[in-house]
Short mmCIF file of C-alpha atoms and ligand atoms in Angstrom, two decimals:
data_model
loop_
_atom_site.label_atom_id
_atom_site.label_comp_id
_atom_site.label_asym_id
_atom_site.label_seq_id
_atom_site.Cartn_x
_atom_site.Cartn_y
_atom_site.Cartn_z
CA MET I 1047 -0.57 -20.81 6.79
CA PRO I 1048 -3.53 -20.37 9.13
CA ARG I 1049 -3.05 -17.67 11.70
CA LEU I 1050 -4.24 -17.48 15.31
CA VAL I 1051 -4.29 -14.94 18.14
CA MET I 1052 -4.40 -16.45 21.64
CA LYS I 1053 -4.98 -14.24 24.70
CA PHE I 1054 -4.26 -15.24 28.28
CA GLY I 1055 -5.70 -13.25 31.21
CA GLY I 1056 -4.23 -12.50 34.62
CA THR I 1057 -5.07 -15.74 36.40
CA SER I 1058 -3.71 -17.74 33.46
CA VAL I 1059 -0.29 -16.07 33.84
CA ALA I 1060 -0.40 -15.61 37.62
CA ASN I 1061 3.00 -17.24 38.22
CA VAL I 1062 5.84 -18.90 36.33
CA GLU I 1063 4.29 -22.34 36.59
CA ARG I 1064 1.09 -21.12 34.93
CA ILE I 1065 3.12 -19.31 32.28
CA ARG I 1066 4.77 -22.66 31.49
CA ASN I 1067 1.28 -24.13 31.16
CA VAL I 1068 0.36 -21.32 28.75
CA ALA I 1069 3.44 -22.22 26.70
CA LEU I 1070 2.02 -25.74 26.30
CA HIS I 1071 -1.26 -24.33 24.93
CA VAL I 1072 0.74 -22.24 22.46
CA LYS I 1073 2.91 -25.21 21.47
CA ARG I 1074 -0.20 -27.24 20.65
CA GLU I 1075 -1.34 -24.62 18.13
CA VAL I 1076 2.15 -24.13 16.66
CA ASP I 1077 2.42 -27.91 16.20
CA ALA I 1078 -0.99 -27.85 14.50
CA GLY I 1079 0.49 -25.51 11.90
CA PHE I 1080 -0.71 -22.06 13.04
CA GLU I 1081 1.23 -18.83 12.94
CA VAL I 1082 0.61 -17.62 16.48
CA ALA I 1083 0.53 -14.23 18.17
CA VAL I 1084 -0.11 -14.42 21.92
CA VAL I 1085 -1.47 -11.50 23.92
CA VAL I 1086 -0.86 -11.56 27.65
CA SER I 1087 -2.22 -9.67 30.64
CA ALA I 1088 -0.23 -8.81 33.74
CA MET I 1089 -0.11 -11.43 36.51
CA SER I 1090 -3.41 -11.34 38.41
CA GLY I 1091 -3.47 -8.67 41.10
CA LYS I 1092 -0.49 -6.84 39.57
CA THR I 1093 -2.46 -4.10 37.79
CA ASN I 1094 -4.50 -3.43 40.96
CA GLU I 1095 -1.27 -3.06 42.88
CA LEU I 1096 0.15 -0.63 40.32
CA VAL I 1097 -3.07 1.42 40.27
CA GLY I 1098 -2.95 1.51 44.08
CA TRP I 1099 0.60 2.86 44.03
CA CYS I 1100 -0.44 5.70 41.69
CA LYS I 1101 -3.28 6.66 44.03
CA GLU I 1102 -0.98 6.48 47.02
CA ALA I 1103 1.54 8.76 45.31
CA ALA I 1104 -1.20 11.34 44.62
CA PRO I 1105 -4.98 10.78 44.55
CA LEU I 1106 -5.42 13.00 41.48
CA HIS I 1107 -2.44 12.21 39.24
CA ASP I 1108 -1.22 12.79 35.69
CA GLN I 1109 -2.86 10.08 33.57
CA ARG I 1110 0.20 9.88 31.30
CA GLU I 1111 2.29 8.81 34.25
CA TYR I 1112 -0.46 6.45 35.44
CA ASP I 1113 -0.14 4.74 32.04
CA ALA I 1114 3.64 4.57 32.38
CA VAL I 1115 3.20 2.77 35.69
CA VAL I 1116 0.28 0.43 35.03
CA ALA I 1117 1.50 -0.77 31.61
CA SER I 1118 4.54 -2.31 33.27
CA GLY I 1119 2.73 -5.45 34.46
CA GLU I 1120 2.32 -6.72 30.91
CA GLN I 1121 5.98 -6.13 30.06
CA VAL I 1122 6.98 -8.74 32.62
CA THR I 1123 4.62 -11.47 31.39
CA THR I 1124 5.57 -11.01 27.71
CA GLY I 1125 9.21 -11.60 28.49
CA LEU I 1126 8.50 -14.54 30.78
CA LEU I 1127 6.28 -16.28 28.24
CA ALA I 1128 8.85 -15.77 25.47
CA ILE I 1129 11.46 -17.38 27.76
CA ALA I 1130 9.11 -20.27 28.61
CA LEU I 1131 8.39 -20.87 24.91
CA GLN I 1132 12.07 -20.80 23.97
CA ALA I 1133 12.72 -23.29 26.78
CA ILE I 1134 10.47 -25.84 25.08
CA GLY I 1135 12.04 -25.25 21.69
CA ILE I 1136 9.64 -22.72 20.21
CA PRO I 1137 11.14 -19.56 18.71
CA ALA I 1138 9.44 -16.60 20.38
CA ARG I 1139 9.92 -12.87 20.81
CA SER I 1140 8.22 -10.35 23.11
CA TRP I 1141 6.60 -7.18 21.76
CA GLN I 1142 5.51 -4.15 23.76
CA GLY I 1143 2.62 -2.06 22.44
CA TRP I 1144 4.95 0.58 20.99
CA GLN I 1145 7.03 -2.04 19.20
CA VAL I 1146 4.13 -3.64 17.30
CA PRO I 1147 2.99 -0.76 17.08
CA ILE I 1148 -0.50 -0.67 18.56
CA GLU I 1149 -1.42 2.95 17.87
CA THR I 1150 -4.08 4.63 19.99
CA ASP I 1151 -5.59 8.05 20.57
CA ASP I 1152 -4.33 10.09 23.53
CA ALA I 1153 -7.15 9.34 25.99
CA HIS I 1154 -4.68 8.16 28.62
CA GLY I 1155 -6.12 5.54 30.95
CA SER I 1156 -8.82 4.49 28.47
CA ALA I 1157 -7.28 4.95 25.05
CA ARG I 1158 -8.86 3.61 21.87
CA ILE I 1159 -6.91 1.65 19.33
CA ALA I 1160 -6.67 3.47 16.00
CA ARG I 1161 -4.34 1.18 14.05
CA VAL I 1162 -2.34 -2.01 14.49
CA GLY I 1163 0.82 -2.29 12.43
CA GLY I 1164 1.36 -6.02 12.14
CA GLU I 1165 4.08 -6.07 9.46
CA ALA I 1166 7.04 -6.78 11.72
CA ILE I 1167 5.19 -9.60 13.50
CA ILE I 1168 4.22 -11.17 10.16
CA GLU I 1169 7.86 -10.87 9.08
CA GLY I 1170 8.75 -12.86 12.23
CA PHE I 1171 6.22 -15.56 11.29
CA LYS I 1172 7.55 -15.86 7.76
CA ALA I 1173 11.29 -15.45 8.25
CA ARG I 1174 11.80 -17.19 11.60
CA ARG I 1175 8.59 -19.14 12.39
CA GLU I 1176 8.56 -17.05 15.51
CA VAL I 1177 5.68 -16.76 17.97
CA ALA I 1178 4.96 -13.12 18.82
CA VAL I 1179 4.21 -12.51 22.50
CA VAL I 1180 2.45 -9.15 22.64
CA ALA I 1181 1.75 -7.03 25.72
CA GLY I 1182 -1.99 -6.55 26.15
CA PHE I 1183 -3.59 -3.42 27.60
CA GLN I 1184 -1.04 -0.99 26.15
CA GLY I 1185 -0.38 1.08 23.07
CA ILE I 1186 1.35 4.20 21.90
CA HIS I 1187 -0.01 7.59 20.89
CA PRO I 1188 1.96 8.36 17.72
CA GLY I 1189 1.60 12.16 18.04
CA SER I 1190 3.25 12.38 21.45
CA GLY I 1191 5.18 9.12 21.31
CA ARG I 1192 3.85 8.33 24.77
CA LEU I 1193 2.65 5.04 26.11
CA THR I 1194 -1.10 4.61 26.64
CA THR I 1195 -3.36 2.02 28.29
CA LEU I 1196 -6.75 0.82 27.12
CA GLY I 1197 -8.81 0.75 30.32
CA ARG I 1198 -9.23 -2.13 32.76
CA GLY I 1199 -9.67 -5.48 31.09
CA GLY I 1200 -8.13 -3.99 27.94
CA SER I 1201 -6.04 -7.01 26.96
CA ASP I 1202 -9.16 -8.56 25.44
CA THR I 1203 -9.35 -5.56 23.14
CA SER I 1204 -5.63 -5.78 22.30
CA ALA I 1205 -6.19 -9.40 21.27
CA VAL I 1206 -9.19 -8.79 19.03
CA ALA I 1207 -7.57 -5.71 17.45
CA LEU I 1208 -4.42 -7.71 16.78
CA ALA I 1209 -6.47 -10.54 15.28
CA ALA I 1210 -8.15 -8.03 12.95
CA GLY I 1211 -4.82 -6.33 12.15
CA LEU I 1212 -3.04 -9.62 11.40
CA ASN I 1213 -6.06 -10.95 9.55
CA ALA I 1214 -6.08 -13.98 11.83
CA ASP I 1215 -8.47 -16.87 11.28
CA ARG I 1216 -9.49 -16.91 14.93
CA CYS I 1217 -9.03 -15.16 18.28
CA ASP I 1218 -9.09 -17.39 21.37
CA ILE I 1219 -9.55 -15.61 24.70
CA TYR I 1220 -8.29 -17.94 27.44
CA THR I 1221 -9.48 -17.18 30.94
CA ASP I 1222 -10.31 -18.90 34.24
CA VAL I 1223 -13.78 -20.10 33.15
CA ASP I 1224 -14.48 -22.36 30.19
CA GLY I 1225 -16.75 -19.97 28.32
CA VAL I 1226 -19.45 -17.36 28.60
CA TYR I 1227 -22.19 -18.38 31.02
CA THR I 1228 -25.80 -17.29 31.44
CA THR I 1229 -24.50 -15.22 34.36
CA ASP I 1230 -21.32 -14.99 36.43
CA PRO I 1231 -20.75 -18.64 37.43
CA ARG I 1232 -18.95 -17.44 40.56
CA ILE I 1233 -22.15 -16.07 42.04
CA VAL I 1234 -24.69 -18.46 40.50
CA PRO I 1235 -23.35 -22.01 40.54
CA LYS I 1236 -26.39 -23.07 38.47
CA ALA I 1237 -25.31 -20.82 35.57
CA LYS I 1238 -25.08 -22.61 32.23
CA ARG I 1239 -22.27 -22.36 29.71
CA LEU I 1240 -23.40 -21.07 26.34
CA ASP I 1241 -22.02 -22.67 23.16
CA ARG I 1242 -22.69 -19.47 21.21
CA VAL I 1243 -23.58 -15.89 22.05
CA ALA I 1244 -24.62 -13.23 19.56
CA PHE I 1245 -22.33 -10.19 19.25
CA GLU I 1246 -25.12 -7.85 20.28
CA GLU I 1247 -25.95 -9.87 23.38
CA MET I 1248 -22.31 -10.14 24.36
CA LEU I 1249 -21.94 -6.40 23.87
CA GLU I 1250 -24.83 -5.73 26.24
CA MET I 1251 -23.66 -8.34 28.76
CA ALA I 1252 -20.18 -6.81 28.80
CA SER I 1253 -21.48 -3.23 29.01
CA MET I 1254 -23.78 -4.23 31.83
CA GLY I 1255 -20.95 -5.68 33.91
CA ALA I 1256 -20.04 -9.21 32.72
CA LYS I 1257 -16.28 -8.75 33.00
CA VAL I 1258 -15.45 -11.85 31.00
CA LEU I 1259 -14.80 -9.63 27.95
CA GLN I 1260 -14.03 -5.93 27.74
CA VAL I 1261 -16.81 -4.08 25.90
CA ARG I 1262 -14.52 -2.68 23.21
CA SER I 1263 -13.21 -6.12 22.36
CA VAL I 1264 -16.75 -7.22 21.51
CA GLU I 1265 -17.33 -4.07 19.44
CA LEU I 1266 -14.18 -4.75 17.45
CA ALA I 1267 -15.01 -8.44 17.00
CA MET I 1268 -18.42 -7.42 15.67
CA VAL I 1269 -17.15 -4.70 13.33
CA HIS I 1270 -14.26 -6.73 11.91
CA ASN I 1271 -16.09 -10.03 12.13
CA VAL I 1272 -13.33 -11.69 14.14
CA ARG I 1273 -14.18 -15.28 15.07
CA THR I 1274 -13.72 -15.05 18.82
CA PHE I 1275 -13.90 -17.88 21.36
CA VAL I 1276 -13.84 -17.63 25.16
CA ARG I 1277 -12.22 -20.74 26.67
CA SER I 1278 -10.25 -21.98 29.65
CA SER I 1279 -6.48 -22.06 30.13
CA PHE I 1280 -7.09 -24.58 32.92
CA ASP I 1281 -8.25 -27.25 30.45
CA ASP I 1282 -5.74 -29.98 29.62
CA PRO I 1283 -3.37 -28.31 27.11
CA ALA I 1284 -3.40 -31.55 25.11
CA ASN I 1285 -7.16 -31.70 24.85
CA PRO I 1286 -8.97 -28.40 25.51
CA LYS I 1287 -12.69 -27.73 25.04
CA PRO I 1288 -13.71 -25.23 22.36
CA GLY I 1289 -15.45 -22.77 24.72
CA THR I 1290 -18.04 -20.20 23.65
CA LEU I 1291 -18.14 -18.68 20.18
CA ILE I 1292 -19.16 -15.03 19.90
CA CYS I 1293 -20.88 -14.80 16.53
CA GLY I 1294 -23.59 -13.26 14.41
CA GLU I 1295 -27.21 -13.82 15.43
CA GLU I 1296 -27.83 -15.78 12.22
CA GLU I 1297 -25.39 -18.46 13.42
CA ILE I 1298 -27.51 -19.19 16.48
CA VAL I 1299 -30.34 -21.64 16.06
CA GLU I 1300 -32.10 -21.81 19.40
CA THR I 1301 -32.69 -18.67 21.42
CA GLU I 1302 -34.35 -18.07 24.74
CA VAL I 1303 -36.14 -14.79 25.40
CA VAL I 1304 -33.47 -13.95 27.98
CA THR I 1305 -29.93 -15.18 27.28
CA GLY I 1306 -28.12 -13.84 30.30
CA ILE I 1307 -28.14 -11.79 33.49
CA ALA I 1308 -25.37 -9.32 34.27
CA TYR I 1309 -24.65 -7.22 37.32
CA SER I 1310 -22.45 -4.29 38.10
CA LYS I 1311 -21.42 -2.94 41.47
CA ASP I 1312 -19.31 -0.26 39.82
CA GLU I 1313 -21.99 2.40 39.66
CA ALA I 1314 -22.86 5.34 41.84
CA GLN I 1315 -26.16 7.17 42.07
CA ILE I 1316 -26.48 10.94 42.25
CA THR I 1317 -29.70 12.82 43.00
CA LEU I 1318 -30.19 16.55 42.57
CA ARG I 1319 -33.11 17.73 44.68
CA ASN I 1320 -35.52 20.54 43.77
CA VAL I 1321 -33.92 21.49 40.47
CA PRO I 1322 -35.93 24.23 38.67
CA ASP I 1323 -38.37 22.49 36.28
CA LYS I 1324 -37.68 24.55 33.14
CA PRO I 1325 -36.15 24.07 29.69
CA GLY I 1326 -32.38 23.74 29.62
CA VAL I 1327 -31.93 22.18 33.02
CA ALA I 1328 -31.02 18.72 31.76
CA ALA I 1329 -28.43 20.32 29.50
CA ALA I 1330 -27.06 22.34 32.42
CA VAL I 1331 -26.62 19.13 34.45
CA PHE I 1332 -25.36 16.71 31.81
CA SER I 1333 -23.25 18.92 29.52
CA PRO I 1334 -20.56 19.65 32.14
CA LEU I 1335 -20.43 15.95 33.00
CA ALA I 1336 -20.00 15.08 29.32
CA ASP I 1337 -17.29 17.74 29.00
CA ALA I 1338 -15.48 16.06 31.89
CA ASN I 1339 -15.70 12.74 29.99
CA ILE I 1340 -18.01 11.20 32.58
CA SER I 1341 -20.59 8.88 31.06
CA VAL I 1342 -24.03 8.99 32.59
CA ASP I 1343 -26.16 5.89 32.40
CA MET I 1344 -29.62 5.67 33.99
CA ILE I 1345 -31.54 8.93 34.25
CA VAL I 1346 -34.81 9.39 36.13
CA GLN I 1347 -36.58 12.73 36.40
CA ASN I 1348 -39.57 13.02 38.69
CA ILE I 1349 -42.65 14.99 37.76
CA SER I 1350 -42.84 17.93 40.11
CA PRO I 1351 -46.07 18.30 42.07
CA ASP I 1352 -45.96 22.11 41.85
CA GLY I 1353 -44.58 22.39 38.32
CA LYS I 1354 -41.68 24.47 39.65
CA SER I 1355 -39.03 22.05 40.77
CA THR I 1356 -38.06 18.45 40.18
CA ASP I 1357 -35.61 15.77 41.32
CA ILE I 1358 -33.12 14.32 38.84
CA THR I 1359 -31.47 10.98 39.61
CA PHE I 1360 -28.78 9.37 37.47
CA THR I 1361 -25.87 6.97 37.66
CA VAL I 1362 -22.17 7.36 36.81
CA PRO I 1363 -19.31 4.83 37.00
CA SER I 1364 -18.17 4.69 40.63
CA ALA I 1365 -14.61 5.42 39.49
CA ASP I 1366 -15.91 8.83 38.30
CA TYR I 1367 -18.14 9.50 41.31
CA ALA I 1368 -15.82 11.91 43.14
CA ARG I 1369 -15.11 13.82 39.93
CA ALA I 1370 -18.82 14.00 39.07
CA MET I 1371 -19.66 15.42 42.51
CA ASP I 1372 -16.86 17.93 42.05
CA VAL I 1373 -18.12 19.01 38.60
CA LEU I 1374 -21.69 19.39 39.90
CA ALA I 1375 -20.55 21.36 42.95
CA LYS I 1376 -18.89 23.88 40.61
CA GLU I 1377 -22.14 24.16 38.60
CA LYS I 1378 -24.37 24.51 41.67
CA THR I 1379 -25.51 28.08 40.99
CA THR I 1380 -25.79 27.64 37.21
CA ILE I 1381 -28.00 24.57 37.62
CA GLY I 1382 -29.72 26.03 40.66
CA TYR I 1383 -30.16 23.02 42.89
CA PRO I 1384 -30.35 23.38 46.69
CA ALA I 1385 -29.31 19.84 47.63
CA ILE I 1386 -27.35 16.93 46.20
CA GLU I 1387 -27.26 13.32 47.42
CA GLY I 1388 -25.04 10.45 46.40
CA ALA I 1389 -24.96 6.71 46.99
CA THR I 1390 -22.28 4.18 46.11
CA ASP I 1391 -23.85 1.12 47.77
CA ILE I 1392 -25.99 0.32 44.74
CA ALA I 1393 -25.95 -2.31 42.02
CA LYS I 1394 -27.36 -2.54 38.52
CA ILE I 1395 -28.89 -5.85 37.46
CA SER I 1396 -29.62 -6.40 33.76
CA ALA I 1397 -31.35 -9.09 31.74
CA ILE I 1398 -30.25 -9.43 28.11
CA GLY I 1399 -31.64 -11.34 25.14
CA VAL I 1400 -32.34 -10.71 21.45
CA GLY I 1401 -35.62 -12.59 22.02
CA MET I 1402 -36.92 -9.53 23.92
CA ARG I 1403 -37.48 -7.80 20.59
CA SER I 1404 -40.40 -10.08 19.89
CA HIS I 1405 -41.77 -10.63 23.39
CA ALA I 1406 -43.77 -8.20 25.52
CA GLY I 1407 -43.91 -8.11 29.31
CA VAL I 1408 -40.45 -9.59 29.90
CA ALA I 1409 -39.39 -6.82 32.29
CA ALA I 1410 -42.74 -6.61 34.08
CA LYS I 1411 -42.31 -10.21 35.23
CA ALA I 1412 -39.00 -9.27 36.84
CA PHE I 1413 -40.41 -6.29 38.73
CA ARG I 1414 -42.99 -8.59 40.35
CA ALA I 1415 -40.42 -11.26 41.23
CA LEU I 1416 -38.07 -8.70 42.80
CA ALA I 1417 -40.92 -7.10 44.75
CA ASP I 1418 -41.93 -10.53 46.10
CA ARG I 1419 -38.44 -10.80 47.59
CA GLY I 1420 -38.65 -7.37 49.13
CA ILE I 1421 -36.11 -5.83 46.75
CA ASN I 1422 -36.77 -2.16 46.11
CA ILE I 1423 -36.12 -0.81 42.61
CA ARG I 1424 -34.53 2.64 42.55
CA ALA I 1425 -34.49 3.14 38.78
CA ILE I 1426 -35.27 1.24 35.59
CA THR I 1427 -34.04 1.50 32.02
CA THR I 1428 -35.03 -0.57 29.02
CA SER I 1429 -33.80 -0.93 25.47
CA GLU I 1430 -34.55 -3.22 22.57
CA ILE I 1431 -32.73 -6.27 23.89
CA LYS I 1432 -32.23 -5.56 27.60
CA PHE I 1433 -33.61 -4.00 30.74
CA SER I 1434 -31.79 -2.91 33.87
CA VAL I 1435 -32.85 -2.19 37.42
CA LEU I 1436 -30.95 -0.27 40.06
CA ILE I 1437 -31.13 -1.77 43.56
CA ASP I 1438 -29.36 -1.74 46.93
CA GLN I 1439 -26.02 -3.50 46.59
CA ALA I 1440 -26.74 -5.85 49.49
CA TYR I 1441 -29.36 -7.61 47.34
CA THR I 1442 -27.15 -8.16 44.27
CA GLU I 1443 -26.72 -11.93 44.56
CA LEU I 1444 -30.37 -12.49 45.51
CA ALA I 1445 -31.60 -10.40 42.58
CA VAL I 1446 -29.29 -12.12 40.06
CA ARG I 1447 -30.35 -15.57 41.26
CA THR I 1448 -34.02 -14.58 41.23
CA LEU I 1449 -33.92 -13.38 37.62
CA HIS I 1450 -31.76 -16.29 36.53
CA SER I 1451 -34.39 -18.76 37.78
CA LEU I 1452 -37.31 -16.63 36.63
CA TYR I 1453 -36.20 -16.78 32.99
CA GLY I 1454 -35.50 -20.51 33.09
CA LEU I 1455 -31.72 -20.22 32.88
CA ASP I 1456 -30.80 -22.49 35.84
CA ALA I 1457 -28.95 -25.67 34.92
CA ALA I 1458 -30.99 -28.78 35.67
P1 ADP O 18 -9.04 -12.55 32.76
O1 ADP O 18 -8.10 -12.18 33.85
O2 ADP O 18 -8.74 -13.87 32.16
O3 ADP O 18 -9.22 -11.47 31.75
P2 ADP O 18 -11.53 -11.79 34.02
O4 ADP O 18 -11.54 -11.88 35.50
O5 ADP O 18 -11.37 -10.46 33.40
O6 ADP O 18 -10.43 -12.81 33.47
O7 ADP O 18 -12.87 -12.44 33.42
C1 ADP O 18 -13.24 -13.76 33.78
C2 ADP O 18 -14.27 -13.71 34.90
O8 ADP O 18 -15.47 -13.10 34.40
C3 ADP O 18 -14.73 -15.05 35.39
O9 ADP O 18 -13.87 -15.54 36.40
C4 ADP O 18 -16.14 -14.76 35.92
O10 ADP O 18 -16.16 -14.63 37.33
C5 ADP O 18 -16.50 -13.42 35.32
N1 ADP O 18 -17.80 -13.40 34.64
C6 ADP O 18 -18.76 -12.48 34.81
N2 ADP O 18 -19.82 -12.75 34.09
C7 ADP O 18 -19.56 -13.87 33.40
C8 ADP O 18 -20.29 -14.67 32.46
N3 ADP O 18 -21.52 -14.33 32.07
N4 ADP O 18 -19.70 -15.77 31.96
C9 ADP O 18 -18.45 -16.12 32.32
N5 ADP O 18 -17.71 -15.41 33.22
C10 ADP O 18 -18.25 -14.31 33.75
N1 LIG O 19 -3.92 -6.09 33.31
C1 LIG O 19 -5.00 -5.23 32.89
C2 LIG O 19 -6.09 -5.17 33.95
O1 LIG O 19 -5.99 -5.83 34.97
C3 LIG O 19 -5.57 -5.60 31.56
C4 LIG O 19 -6.23 -6.93 31.49
O2 LIG O 19 -6.03 -7.79 32.37
O3 LIG O 19 -6.98 -7.16 30.53
O4 LIG O 19 -7.04 -4.45 33.80
MG1 MG O 20 -10.33 -9.67 31.76
#
């Protein structure tokens, strides 16, 4: 029998009425002859609330206990969906991460999936024609037996990993938009829905802030070649649209130079002033940050006029900003910087497209267009299929719209 993994995000399971609607989507696929595993998120807003409670209890808390708290949102929705399915005559059973099991490493708060044991779920398909309703976002670390979570937005990753583990024919990610757009349709109403996006482009879009899919879910889909669609749970359950397929580049016929624009407001900028300009300084700055598991993104080092000292500017995720400042404060004498500055009111705007490989001057055009609108660029990075600029957060929407029009992405 064909096999399918369906994933429903927070807004799709926001209340019992919507969970009943999800049950209708699942019923459609069961009636079409699929063996179905459903991955659910917590009700929208729930995880934020749980994270808030942990912070309120203690700003710097034990990540193992954070996981125990924040994983609870998904437990509720699995049970509710199983009940809603049973109520319309479909055999269903809920599964928590540890029951599947979805095994992860022990990086609590942002654990990586190491293995998915799908045997018991498959047994349920075969013996009882039972739909498996699996909690997204959570797993278990086999060594300690403790519960883990996969990082915000992690249910996407649970779904793709489960699809790979169960050898499913397809993984459908249902959300509150009907596919992947050229940019966030909530801030650019002229954004266009894409029928197909290449894995590599989706990976960059997700890493650069497009929250429609968690980055690791795209990595897994690419590595295991999982046929993944992004589609809407708000479509008519009897007649839904197919959504956007994330696929290999070779499956895409027409490509623009730029496929999409992403933005992220979740970055913070740190500048170290007058750092000694000598070998080993970059290592002295970035090694302690790496040891603290803080990922550094854009790095700019000025040329020093006197050859003695220099300024180093870089960005870190804003969630790690306080920790990064703390780490650098402890290293102040080792690094030898007299002053440190930080800013959290910044945004990173990125343009992504595999077509950039074969076109020159794509980024230069953007710098001019942003300058014409009076938007100052604080830092720039480029890679083979994308470039990013760091700007003041107040200009985020204007910059995204400007680049979206500049590269001909606006819907007619
Ligand atoms: P879910 O709760 O279903 O996981 P998310 O909020 O995580 O949903 O992701 C869906 C949201 O992603 C959309 O509502 C949209 O605002 C946002 N988004 C950002 N960039 C894009 C994009 N390029 N295409 C589609 N949606 C995007
Ligand atoms: N509920 C989790 C979160 O809000 C996981 C998810 O929705 O994907 O981050
Ligand atoms: Mg999400």
